[in-house]
Phi, psi and omega in degrees: 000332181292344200265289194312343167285290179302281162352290178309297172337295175296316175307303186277350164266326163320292177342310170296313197302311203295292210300299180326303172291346198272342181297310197250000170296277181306312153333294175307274207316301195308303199274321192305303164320295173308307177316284177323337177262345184256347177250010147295345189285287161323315173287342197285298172326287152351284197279342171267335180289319174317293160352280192297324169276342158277031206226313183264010178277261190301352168275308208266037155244337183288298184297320186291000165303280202302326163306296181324299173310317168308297177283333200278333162306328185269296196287359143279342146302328181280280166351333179242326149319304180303299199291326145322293175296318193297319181301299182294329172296317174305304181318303167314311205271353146306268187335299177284328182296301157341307170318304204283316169331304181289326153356265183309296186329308180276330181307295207292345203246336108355311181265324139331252175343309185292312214288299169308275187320311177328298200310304180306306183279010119328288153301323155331289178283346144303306187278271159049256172311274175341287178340286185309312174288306204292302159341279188325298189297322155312301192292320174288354190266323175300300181306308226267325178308308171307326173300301211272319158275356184269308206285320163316306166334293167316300198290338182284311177282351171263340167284325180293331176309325193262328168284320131006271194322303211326297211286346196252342172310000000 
C-alpha cells in the first residue's frame, strides 16, 4: 500500500507539475501571444504613422510645388503686365515727342515766315523810300533842270536883247 500511496502520490504531483506547467506553458504562450500582438499593434501603428507623414510629405512638396507653379505663373503675368504698359508708356512718350517735334516744327517755320514777312516789309519800305528819293531826286533835277531853263531862257533873251542893241547898231 505504501508503493501504491507513494505511486498515486508521485502520480499526483507529476500531475500538478504537467497542470503547472501546462499553466505557465499556456501563460507564456498566452503572454508571447500578447507580446506578438502588441508589437504587431506598434508596428501597425508605425507604417501608419510612416505612411501618414510620408503621406502628408508628399501633400506639402505637392502644395509647395503647386505655390511654386502659382507664383511663378503671377510673376509671368506681372511680367507681361510690365513690358505691356512699359510699351505703351514708350509708345505715349513717341507720341509726345512727336507731337513736341511738329511743335517745335510748326514754331520754326512760323517763325521762318514772320521773318521771311519782317524781310519783305522791309524791303517794301526800302524800295518805298528809293522810289520816293528816286521822285525827290527827279523832281530837284526837274526843278533844277527847269531853274537852268527860265535862266537859260533869260540868258537867251538878254542876249537876243543885246543882239538886238548889236543889230540896231
Amino acid at each position: 500500500r505504501i508503493d501504491e500511496a507513494r505511486i498515486a502520490l508521485e502520480k499526483r504531483h507529476f500531475e500538478e507539475k504537467q497542470k503547472m506547467r501546462k499553466l505557465l506553458s499556456d501563460e507564456a504562450s498566452k503572454e508571447l501571444k500578447q507580446r506578438a500582438m502588441k508589437e504587431f499593434e506598434i508596428f501597425e501603428r508605425y507604417q501608419q504613422k510612416r505612411q501618414q507623414k510620408e503621406k502628408e510629405l508628399n501633400e506639402a512638396d505637392r502644395l509647395k510645388r503647386e505655390a511654386h507653379k502659382l507664383a511663378i505663373e503671377e510673376c509671368r503675368r506681372n511680367q507681361i503686365q510690365y513690358l505691356k504698359q512699359k510699351e505703351e508708356v514708350e509708345k505715349k512718350m513717341g507720341m509726345l515727342y512727336t507731337e513736341e517735334r511738329n511743335r517745335e516744327h510748326q514754331l520754326q517755320l512760323e517763325f521762318e515766315r514772320q521773318k521771311e514777312a519782317a524781310k519783305r516789309q522791309r524791303n517794301a519800305e526800302v524800295m518805298k523810300a528809293q522810289l520816293q528819293q528816286c521822285n525827290e531826286n527827279a523832281q530837284k533835277r526837274s526843278l533844277e533842270k527847269t531853274g537852268k531853263l527860265e535862266e537859260d531862257q533869260k540868258a537867251i533873251e538878254k542876249l537876243k536883247g543885246e543882239d538886238d542893241l548889236f543889230n540896231e547898231f
